[in-house]
Amino acid sequence: MKKCFIFSTNRYFHVSSAATPTPPTRPCHQIQEQRPSLLWSGSSVLLFTVRCPEHDPAVMAGTLPQHGSPKSGYSANNAAAVPAITQTDSRDKWSKKMDFLLSVIGFAVDLGNVWRFPYICYQNGGGAFLIPYILMAVFGGVPLFYMELALGQFHRTGAISIWKHICPIFKGIGYAICVIALYVSFYYNTIIAWALFYFYSSFSSILPWTNCDNVWNTPDCTNYFGVDNVTWTNSSRSPAEEFYTRNVLELHKASGLRDVGGVRWQLMLCLFLIFTIVYFSLWKGVRTSGKVVWVTATLPYIVLFILLIRGATLPGAWRGVVFYLKPQWDKLLETSVWVDAAAQIFFSLGPGFGVLLALSSYNPFTNNCYRDAIVTSLVNCLTSFVSGFVIFTVLGYMAEMRKVEVEDVAKDKGPSLLFITYPEAIANMMGSTFFAIIFFVMMITLGLDSTFGGLEAIITAVLDEYPDYFSHRRELFVLCLVVICFLGSLSTLTNGGAYVVKLLEEFGVGCSIIAVGFLEAIAVSWFYGIKRFSNDVQAMLGQAPGLFWRVCWVAISPAFLAYIIVSSLLKAPPLTLFDYKYPDWSITVGYIIGFSSFMWIPIYMVYKLVWTPGSLKQRLAVCLRPERTIPDIHADTLNMATVSQKDINTSVCL
């Protein structure tokens, strides 16, 4: 049984039809009236136009033939064509449901799950941290995640053009998302390039960060594995740390952000290979990227399982696990713990980045996005939790070897945990080469998935907003985008590139993306309206969201994001990397970078208000009201001329 929808300039209707739809001939008053939000399925449709006798004087006057006449579809004077046209939706679709799920999981589960969650967990009370983490996930992260999946699936468009269906004055959010995604691509892919450099260096019987006998080592290099009576001092540096800072990054050749030195050609070659993989994964759309994620999204779990088994068998592993999970209940009284929990779940799930909008826009209209949101959120959070065991079993092993406390070993955070601490432990295991290779393959695949999602958000947003320019030039546009990202990353490939990476990570994303997520939640829940949004979800799933979800969308989730923003601005810690403290001028530059993305929101608001005709009240009314409740149907894609007569009803049969 197919469903037919009839819509006109005045009324919207819904009828059921047989397997082969025909233009409805029932009087308009006999057709059940429905909301405009129930009109679009995004699937292949059969379009035809009809006229309602009660609303069309032309039909009542007899100037249009009734259905079944010899020239059905044409007026007596042939002035208005009313053709029956079959349209196959030209928008790409996922080949399989699992392609979509793996893409979302691959985007959400990234390098931060492996290093950031374990560090934040032990820093904020161990097992006690799971309480604020779960609460923030349930009331903040998952509702926002669900909201974005539903928005993208219903409106079937990217982060820019979706706002004309929601609240046009907030369209600047889409442009801000694209700028933020560019900043992420400038530094995130460099971290993947570092992992690729390590991967290449791992093909050796003795890993190069195992001992202090290399040309890049200094007198401070101290190797305590397999050596007795070694004194570890504050100036001591492990072979793994010197390999990372002096061979991979060559930080000693840069004095700071004022003098970052030259570009490392080895890292530039690694980055070129990374972007080559990215291009050929994205150039044909979700049909190709959906196949790639079967490898890049599943392989990390195989490696994590192998590393978890290996870590559990190491001496001292239990010390790391106890340190990881031992609850410190007094920490729950500290505000910073709740802020860290909120920020971690937000950045981990990734609402606000436009990726979920883009990926879900290629779903069938009736796909169960509610179930997808729950499943992928659970997978993401469980991956973070299990990653903690993978990391801390190894940290316990290192503490056992150094004969120190786990707390002294677990000082490294961020990329240092992945490029210094863990490789150092791997280098002193049996089968170190094998474990090093699979560990860095895992890091590369974790990073690639997130890059796919971030760039797809830009691609989908721009192609949907400017279809006349780019819809048939996707390959060329993706190539230009990848080249821009590569050129923008060059500053992070210098000797002092790690300083630039840290600056972009803190300010290029940071508060900007949280503020964007906050405005997005406000625009959808308050301006578009929670009732209208709930009706959209009901149109897709067959049932409206429950009271819990509506309350979260209207009040709790926006408050959750506002809480993170205020706390981040009030308690901004000093920015440091290793022994380098960022100067005040660099912090100012960082705030400028952050504002350069967010500024498009107020700029577009002013532009929209200025160029909209009418009084201020009329302008606000127009700018806050959705321009359309159904997606654009382009006449050129249907091979038909646009029908301009008033009160023509169009039927869409699904």
XYZ file of C-alpha atoms in Angstrom:
654
model
C 0.000 0.000 0.000
C 1.486 3.349 -1.003
C 0.756 6.633 0.659
C -0.225 9.645 -1.403
C 0.109 13.224 -0.283
C -1.562 16.195 -1.871
C -0.340 19.672 -1.132
C -1.294 23.068 -2.425
C -0.800 26.688 -1.581
C -3.702 26.469 0.853
C -4.105 22.957 2.228
C -2.202 19.722 2.782
C -3.871 16.337 2.510
C -3.063 12.662 2.885
C -4.781 9.724 1.229
C -4.026 6.050 0.766
C -3.863 4.619 -2.721
C -3.489 1.309 -4.455
C -0.152 -0.038 -5.624
C -0.430 2.027 -8.816
C -1.441 5.544 -7.832
C -3.744 7.660 -9.928
C -4.636 11.309 -9.520
C -7.231 11.477 -6.745
C -10.731 12.399 -7.816
C -12.316 12.542 -4.349
C -13.722 15.891 -3.329
C -11.280 17.853 -1.221
C -13.568 17.930 1.800
C -13.447 14.110 1.925
C -9.677 13.967 2.185
C -8.139 13.889 5.650
C -6.128 17.038 6.289
C -2.598 16.594 7.653
C 0.265 18.804 8.775
C 2.736 19.987 6.125
C 5.514 18.165 8.002
C 4.132 14.802 6.868
C 4.763 15.454 3.212
C 8.201 14.267 2.331
C 9.660 10.792 2.419
C 12.787 11.318 0.410
C 12.201 8.056 -1.422
C 11.366 7.629 -5.085
C 8.092 9.374 -5.775
C 5.419 9.643 -8.439
C 4.356 13.238 -8.903
C 1.212 14.503 -10.518
C -0.837 17.651 -10.128
C -4.597 17.940 -9.734
C -7.045 20.706 -9.054
C -9.533 20.866 -6.215
C -12.973 21.945 -7.494
C -13.823 23.702 -4.248
C -10.651 25.776 -4.266
C -10.026 26.289 -7.962
C -12.381 28.567 -9.913
C -10.879 27.261 -13.168
C -12.107 23.738 -12.482
C -15.490 24.950 -11.252
C -15.889 27.012 -14.421
C -15.128 23.989 -16.562
C -11.941 25.364 -18.121
C -9.993 22.301 -16.923
C -10.977 18.762 -17.852
C -11.700 16.208 -15.191
C -9.511 13.166 -14.757
C -9.945 10.660 -17.570
C -10.721 13.145 -20.345
C -8.990 12.695 -23.703
C -6.539 15.434 -22.895
C -6.237 14.822 -19.221
C -3.700 17.089 -17.652
C -4.209 20.032 -19.980
C -6.559 22.973 -19.892
C -8.959 23.755 -22.682
C -6.703 26.509 -23.962
C -3.571 24.435 -23.267
C -2.323 27.145 -20.935
C -1.225 25.009 -18.039
C 0.313 21.587 -18.279
C -0.410 19.198 -15.433
C 1.859 16.275 -16.237
C 2.258 12.925 -14.541
C 5.959 12.440 -13.951
C 7.926 9.681 -12.314
C 10.951 10.937 -10.398
C 13.688 8.822 -8.916
C 15.280 10.757 -6.077
C 18.759 11.742 -7.242
C 20.183 12.050 -3.730
C 22.679 9.387 -2.769
C 21.589 6.720 -0.325
C 23.450 4.279 1.859
C 23.809 0.914 0.154
C 23.187 -0.855 3.459
C 21.984 0.144 6.905
C 25.295 -1.021 8.388
C 27.175 1.435 6.163
C 25.405 4.259 7.976
C 25.815 2.797 11.456
C 29.519 2.108 10.962
C 30.027 5.620 9.569
C 28.369 7.197 12.615
C 30.252 4.927 15.024
C 33.492 5.596 13.164
C 32.976 9.354 13.453
C 31.988 9.286 17.119
C 34.684 6.821 18.219
C 37.946 8.610 17.571
C 41.373 9.118 19.119
C 39.802 11.038 22.000
C 38.028 7.898 23.181
C 41.385 6.164 23.585
C 43.304 8.875 25.401
C 40.959 11.570 26.687
C 38.350 9.529 28.538
C 40.821 7.349 30.521
C 42.820 10.426 31.559
C 39.746 12.441 32.579
C 38.272 9.440 34.380
C 41.209 8.855 36.737
C 41.795 12.597 37.149
C 38.204 13.164 38.273
C 37.618 10.427 40.801
C 38.043 7.121 38.955
C 34.902 5.000 39.225
C 33.022 7.886 40.859
C 33.418 9.851 37.604
C 31.090 7.390 35.868
C 28.130 8.873 37.767
C 28.349 12.415 36.291
C 29.441 10.934 32.965
C 26.332 8.742 32.651
C 24.013 11.501 33.857
C 25.454 13.991 31.352
C 25.132 11.399 28.599
C 21.497 10.577 29.393
C 20.245 14.145 29.840
C 22.572 16.049 27.502
C 24.641 14.132 24.982
C 22.228 11.445 23.743
C 19.203 13.799 23.300
C 21.328 16.155 21.176
C 22.679 13.181 19.233
C 19.125 11.937 18.589
C 17.977 15.423 17.594
C 20.640 15.793 14.912
C 19.994 12.365 13.432
C 16.264 13.126 13.234
C 16.801 16.576 11.696
C 19.115 15.288 8.997
C 16.907 12.320 8.145
C 13.692 14.347 7.931
C 14.945 17.336 5.972
C 17.488 15.389 3.890
C 19.923 18.233 3.483
C 23.218 19.534 4.852
C 24.132 21.895 7.670
C 23.661 25.120 5.667
C 20.471 24.688 3.656
C 18.638 22.874 6.448
C 18.027 26.180 8.202
C 15.565 27.465 5.628
C 13.371 24.541 6.699
C 13.847 25.322 10.398
C 14.606 28.981 11.159
C 16.240 30.987 8.335
C 17.837 33.624 10.553
C 20.081 30.936 12.091
C 21.548 29.896 8.745
C 24.913 31.292 9.860
C 25.188 28.213 12.099
C 25.753 26.147 8.967
C 28.591 28.375 7.777
C 30.151 28.357 11.258
C 30.051 24.548 11.294
C 31.902 24.415 7.965
C 34.635 26.779 9.193
C 35.084 24.778 12.400
C 35.302 21.548 10.383
C 38.070 23.149 8.303
C 40.026 24.076 11.440
C 39.681 20.502 12.697
C 41.010 19.155 9.408
C 44.039 21.465 9.677
C 45.331 19.754 12.822
C 43.529 16.426 13.224
C 44.998 14.882 10.089
C 48.471 15.890 11.229
C 48.001 13.688 14.300
C 47.098 10.828 11.936
C 50.280 11.628 9.965
C 52.301 11.260 13.176
C 50.721 7.829 13.648
C 51.623 6.913 10.064
C 55.234 7.941 10.747
C 55.259 5.637 13.795
C 53.655 2.870 11.736
C 56.474 3.068 9.180
C 59.106 3.170 11.946
C 57.601 0.053 13.549
C 58.822 -2.223 10.759
C 62.027 -3.045 12.604
C 63.159 -5.972 14.720
C 64.126 -3.460 17.433
C 61.770 -0.506 17.693
C 63.681 2.801 17.392
C 62.258 4.131 20.680
C 63.502 1.128 22.675
C 66.972 2.396 23.670
C 69.100 5.538 23.970
C 71.638 4.644 21.262
C 70.176 6.757 18.470
C 71.493 9.994 16.945
C 68.581 12.021 18.326
C 69.067 10.955 21.946
C 70.537 13.257 24.614
C 72.445 12.563 27.844
C 69.129 12.874 29.717
C 67.795 9.756 27.966
C 67.204 7.073 30.604
C 66.250 3.505 29.755
C 64.966 1.662 32.831
C 63.603 -1.466 31.156
C 65.832 -4.484 31.674
C 68.371 -2.380 33.575
C 68.960 -2.525 37.327
C 69.817 0.353 39.675
C 68.510 3.105 37.401
C 67.689 6.410 39.075
C 64.763 8.282 37.540
C 65.006 12.067 38.099
C 62.929 15.057 37.025
C 65.300 15.686 34.126
C 65.189 12.081 32.916
C 63.628 11.429 29.531
C 62.557 8.047 28.256
C 63.684 6.807 24.808
C 60.057 6.986 23.637
C 59.721 10.641 24.690
C 62.912 11.649 22.881
C 61.866 9.723 19.778
C 58.576 11.659 19.730
C 59.890 15.139 20.551
C 63.316 15.025 18.855
C 62.847 12.673 15.898
C 59.172 12.828 14.905
C 58.400 16.447 15.807
C 61.936 17.899 16.127
C 60.617 20.373 18.682
C 64.156 21.253 19.754
C 64.618 23.078 16.420
C 61.743 25.477 17.201
C 61.769 28.141 19.888
C 57.988 28.409 20.101
C 55.176 29.925 18.075
C 57.348 32.890 17.068
C 59.787 30.574 15.336
C 58.241 27.256 14.322
C 61.079 26.318 11.965
C 60.773 24.606 8.611
C 58.360 21.990 7.296
C 59.258 18.354 8.026
C 59.195 16.702 4.608
C 58.733 13.242 6.160
C 55.544 14.366 7.898
C 54.376 16.182 4.760
C 54.701 12.943 2.802
C 52.734 11.092 5.489
C 50.015 13.746 5.408
C 49.887 13.564 1.605
C 49.245 9.816 1.824
C 46.521 10.376 4.438
C 44.702 12.926 2.286
C 45.033 10.666 -0.762
C 43.183 7.943 1.142
C 40.604 10.497 2.303
C 39.995 11.773 -1.229
C 39.427 8.374 -2.810
C 37.143 7.422 0.073
C 34.915 10.496 -0.294
C 35.002 11.478 -3.970
C 32.029 9.330 -5.017
C 29.881 9.976 -1.954
C 28.470 7.717 0.721
C 28.432 4.702 -1.565
C 32.239 4.583 -1.454
C 32.848 5.888 2.065
C 30.200 3.453 3.309
C 32.357 0.581 2.068
C 35.626 1.933 3.472
C 34.240 2.172 7.013
C 33.706 -1.585 7.060
C 37.480 -1.716 7.535
C 38.259 1.541 9.322
C 35.412 1.278 11.859
C 35.706 -2.420 12.707
C 39.488 -2.893 12.754
C 40.011 -0.712 15.874
C 37.757 -3.025 17.901
C 39.738 -6.093 16.873
C 42.977 -4.351 17.869
C 41.511 -3.067 21.143
C 40.476 -6.593 22.053
C 43.960 -7.950 21.290
C 45.639 -5.170 23.292
C 43.214 -5.668 26.184
C 44.081 -9.373 26.396
C 47.791 -8.603 26.182
C 47.583 -5.842 28.779
C 45.697 -8.035 31.234
C 48.551 -10.578 31.183
C 51.290 -8.044 31.987
C 52.823 -7.892 35.479
C 51.388 -4.998 37.486
C 48.312 -4.652 35.252
C 46.003 -4.894 38.261
C 47.635 -1.786 39.775
C 46.598 0.221 36.749
C 43.025 -1.069 36.819
C 42.650 -0.253 40.537
C 44.015 3.233 39.933
C 41.618 3.675 36.971
C 38.438 2.657 38.770
C 39.057 3.305 42.481
C 36.259 5.749 43.373
C 37.018 9.058 45.062
C 33.557 10.109 46.153
C 34.647 13.508 47.434
C 35.432 14.496 43.835
C 31.702 14.557 43.057
C 31.432 17.769 45.093
C 33.796 19.581 42.718
C 32.209 21.568 39.884
C 35.123 20.858 37.547
C 34.320 17.138 37.566
C 30.813 17.748 36.234
C 32.125 20.204 33.644
C 34.666 17.643 32.439
C 31.953 14.978 32.245
C 29.700 17.247 30.190
C 32.493 18.325 27.849
C 33.731 14.755 27.383
C 30.337 13.349 26.394
C 29.659 16.281 24.057
C 32.962 16.017 22.192
C 32.788 12.232 22.196
C 29.325 11.922 20.622
C 29.897 14.904 18.348
C 26.548 16.746 18.014
C 26.944 20.234 16.597
C 29.679 19.307 14.115
C 27.176 18.885 11.261
C 28.383 15.327 10.643
C 25.278 13.629 12.012
C 23.084 15.911 9.907
C 25.052 14.999 6.784
C 25.261 11.251 7.361
C 21.607 10.822 8.360
C 20.417 12.885 5.380
C 21.217 9.887 3.149
C 18.923 7.586 5.154
C 15.485 6.358 4.053
C 12.720 8.530 5.467
C 11.303 5.786 7.683
C 14.648 4.640 9.102
C 14.495 4.182 12.885
C 16.852 7.007 13.862
C 15.800 6.653 17.519
C 17.232 3.153 17.700
C 20.322 4.291 15.804
C 20.927 7.068 18.329
C 20.673 4.714 21.298
C 22.840 1.975 19.755
C 25.635 4.241 18.521
C 25.705 6.236 21.771
C 26.038 3.031 23.796
C 28.806 1.739 21.532
C 30.646 5.039 21.862
C 30.473 5.183 25.653
C 31.384 1.505 26.093
C 34.365 1.960 23.765
C 35.630 4.811 25.941
C 35.212 2.710 29.072
C 36.986 -0.356 27.619
C 39.780 1.835 26.252
C 40.514 2.807 29.835
C 41.364 -0.806 30.652
C 43.581 -1.041 27.552
C 45.510 2.053 28.632
C 45.709 1.504 32.395
C 46.763 -2.134 32.335
C 49.821 -0.912 30.446
C 50.349 2.034 32.804
C 50.267 -0.391 35.749
C 52.886 -2.487 33.961
C 55.114 0.579 33.463
C 54.748 1.567 37.113
C 55.792 -1.958 38.082
C 58.886 -1.759 35.858
C 59.859 1.735 37.048
C 59.099 0.811 40.655
C 57.007 3.955 41.067
C 53.325 4.706 41.639
C 50.868 4.574 38.736
C 50.103 8.236 39.345
C 53.716 9.120 38.498
C 53.513 7.235 35.206
C 50.091 8.593 34.216
C 51.187 12.217 34.028
C 51.064 12.294 30.241
C 47.790 13.283 28.628
C 46.528 14.030 25.165
C 48.539 12.788 22.200
C 51.524 12.227 24.503
C 49.692 9.256 26.018
C 49.423 7.692 22.558
C 52.846 8.651 21.224
C 55.032 8.333 24.332
C 53.543 6.292 27.155
C 51.890 3.460 25.251
C 54.645 2.995 22.622
C 57.192 2.887 25.450
C 55.335 0.010 27.080
C 54.879 -1.793 23.758
C 58.609 -1.564 23.030
C 59.376 -3.676 26.085
C 56.812 -6.439 25.484
C 57.361 -9.774 23.800
C 56.423 -9.365 20.144
C 56.859 -5.591 20.345
C 56.990 -5.100 16.564
C 53.638 -6.831 16.036
C 51.897 -4.900 18.809
C 53.384 -1.595 17.628
C 52.159 -2.177 14.071
C 48.589 -3.062 15.053
C 48.437 -0.244 17.634
C 49.318 2.434 15.082
C 47.054 0.868 12.456
C 44.279 1.258 15.026
C 45.172 4.919 15.551
C 45.230 5.608 11.809
C 41.837 3.986 11.235
C 40.299 5.732 14.252
C 41.475 9.053 12.865
C 40.413 8.390 9.271
C 36.808 7.660 10.270
C 36.503 11.005 12.016
C 38.103 12.793 9.069
C 35.614 11.160 6.702
C 32.747 12.455 8.827
C 34.133 15.961 9.266
C 34.798 16.530 5.573
C 31.523 14.905 4.526
C 29.760 17.511 6.686
C 31.370 20.277 4.598
C 30.794 18.494 1.280
C 27.120 17.773 1.940
C 26.470 21.275 3.286
C 28.030 23.057 0.295
C 26.634 20.735 -2.380
C 23.117 21.020 -0.966
C 23.340 24.800 -0.649
C 24.806 25.389 -4.120
C 23.538 22.473 -6.237
C 23.665 24.406 -9.501
C 27.425 24.870 -9.152
C 28.610 21.666 -7.513
C 25.972 18.922 -7.805
C 27.599 17.445 -10.918
C 31.146 18.329 -9.908
C 31.490 16.454 -6.640
C 34.853 14.891 -7.517
C 36.337 18.289 -8.386
C 34.904 19.949 -5.282
C 36.226 17.195 -2.999
C 39.648 17.537 -4.642
C 39.681 21.307 -4.045
C 38.573 20.800 -0.436
C 41.302 18.235 0.223
C 43.928 20.550 -1.298
C 42.749 23.425 0.925
C 42.923 21.172 3.999
C 46.415 20.009 3.029
C 47.693 23.566 2.535
C 46.052 24.679 5.778
C 47.875 21.872 7.601
C 51.363 22.909 6.517
C 51.930 25.053 9.604
C 51.328 21.971 11.773
C 54.049 20.052 9.896
C 56.841 22.401 10.965
C 59.333 21.749 13.756
C 57.035 23.649 16.103
C 53.895 22.221 14.519
C 52.836 20.555 17.768
C 52.405 24.035 19.282
C 50.085 24.996 16.407
C 48.138 21.745 16.786
C 47.534 22.475 20.466
C 46.429 26.051 19.721
C 43.948 24.953 17.029
C 42.633 22.140 19.206
C 41.931 24.471 22.127
C 40.548 27.497 20.269
C 39.603 26.357 16.755
C 36.981 23.990 18.178
C 36.570 24.410 21.961
C 33.924 26.905 22.988
C 32.967 27.682 19.375
C 31.434 24.293 18.638
C 29.698 24.183 22.028
C 28.167 27.609 21.362
C 27.052 26.420 17.914
C 25.462 23.333 19.472
C 23.705 25.531 22.045
C 22.213 27.816 19.377
C 21.205 24.827 17.282
C 19.315 23.304 20.211
C 17.619 26.655 20.940
C 16.678 27.236 17.291
C 15.103 23.807 16.895
C 13.359 23.548 20.278
C 12.226 27.128 20.772
C 11.892 28.752 17.345
C 11.071 25.815 15.059
C 9.007 24.480 17.929
C 9.162 21.277 19.890
C 5.633 20.340 18.781
C 6.509 20.701 15.110
C 9.754 18.792 15.573
C 7.914 16.027 17.447
C 5.455 15.788 14.560
C 8.393 15.418 12.174
C 9.741 12.533 14.230
C 6.266 10.972 14.360
C 6.017 11.197 10.575
C 9.220 9.170 10.259
C 8.874 6.683 13.111
C 5.111 6.383 13.476
C 5.128 7.622 17.066
C 5.996 10.916 18.697
C 8.966 11.298 21.075
C 8.133 10.797 24.742
C 7.963 13.466 27.417
C 11.550 12.761 28.514
C 12.988 13.641 25.104
C 10.849 16.765 24.723
C 11.872 18.088 28.135
C 15.539 17.403 27.372
C 15.357 19.184 24.022
C 13.527 22.225 25.372
C 15.319 22.764 28.685
C 17.896 20.264 29.905
C 20.137 19.954 26.832
C 20.424 23.734 26.231
C 21.165 24.193 29.942
C 23.763 21.423 29.689
C 25.569 23.283 26.873
C 25.249 26.696 28.540
C 26.815 25.180 31.667
C 29.852 24.007 29.689
C 30.280 27.383 27.958
C 30.114 29.466 31.136
C 32.400 27.123 33.068
C 34.960 27.049 30.252
C 35.078 30.830 30.008
C 35.290 31.392 33.761
C 37.985 28.799 34.423
C 40.349 28.854 31.465
C 43.557 27.068 32.554
C 46.954 28.283 31.278
C 47.902 26.713 27.964
C 51.114 24.665 28.040
C 52.785 21.910 26.028
C 55.707 20.034 27.551
C 57.857 22.821 29.036
C 56.504 25.540 26.735
C 54.051 28.058 28.148
C 51.993 29.823 25.515
C 52.561 33.621 25.531
C 49.667 36.021 26.059
C 49.640 37.145 22.421
C 49.092 33.562 21.265
C 46.043 33.284 23.544
C 44.661 36.424 21.852
C 45.295 34.832 18.454
C 43.466 31.750 19.712
C 40.379 33.748 20.651
C 40.445 35.410 17.216
C 40.529 31.964 15.593
C 37.579 30.883 17.701
C 35.588 34.019 16.883
C 36.363 33.722 13.168
C 34.026 30.740 12.955
C 31.322 31.893 15.354
C 31.081 35.384 13.795
C 29.192 34.054 10.765
C 26.120 33.534 12.931
C 25.554 37.213 13.870
C 26.786 38.360 10.442
C 24.145 36.291 8.659
C 21.462 37.411 11.128
C 22.179 41.059 10.297
C 22.339 40.292 6.567
C 19.004 38.442 6.638
C 17.253 41.211 8.548
C 18.643 43.984 6.332
C 17.741 42.348 3.016
C 14.287 41.143 4.032
C 11.649 43.729 3.004
C 9.038 45.141 5.368
C 8.951 46.637 8.827
C 11.153 45.258 11.591
C 8.277 43.220 12.969
C 7.518 41.806 9.526
C 11.192 41.052 8.925
C 11.506 39.175 12.190
C 8.363 37.203 11.412
C 9.738 36.180 8.015
C 13.235 35.397 9.303
C 11.981 33.216 12.148
C 9.457 31.275 10.072
C 10.542 28.275 7.976
C 10.716 29.230 4.309
C 9.548 25.774 3.207
C 8.147 22.741 4.939
C 9.197 20.376 2.147
C 12.552 20.084 0.378
C 13.165 21.774 -2.943
C 11.861 19.935 -5.975
C 13.895 21.252 -8.885
C 12.069 21.431 -12.164
C 15.214 20.593 -14.113
C 15.629 17.270 -12.295
C 12.027 16.401 -13.103
C 12.285 17.478 -16.759
C 9.265 19.715 -16.369
C 8.443 23.401 -16.331
C 7.498 25.054 -13.090
C 3.748 25.402 -12.663
C 2.945 28.878 -11.450
C -0.850 28.852 -11.279
C -2.416 29.373 -7.909
C -4.072 26.644 -5.925
C -2.573 23.783 -7.910
C -2.460 20.711 -5.729
C 0.484 18.373 -6.153
C 0.253 14.747 -5.140
C 3.289 12.789 -4.014
C 2.871 9.018 -3.907
C 5.401 7.054 -1.883
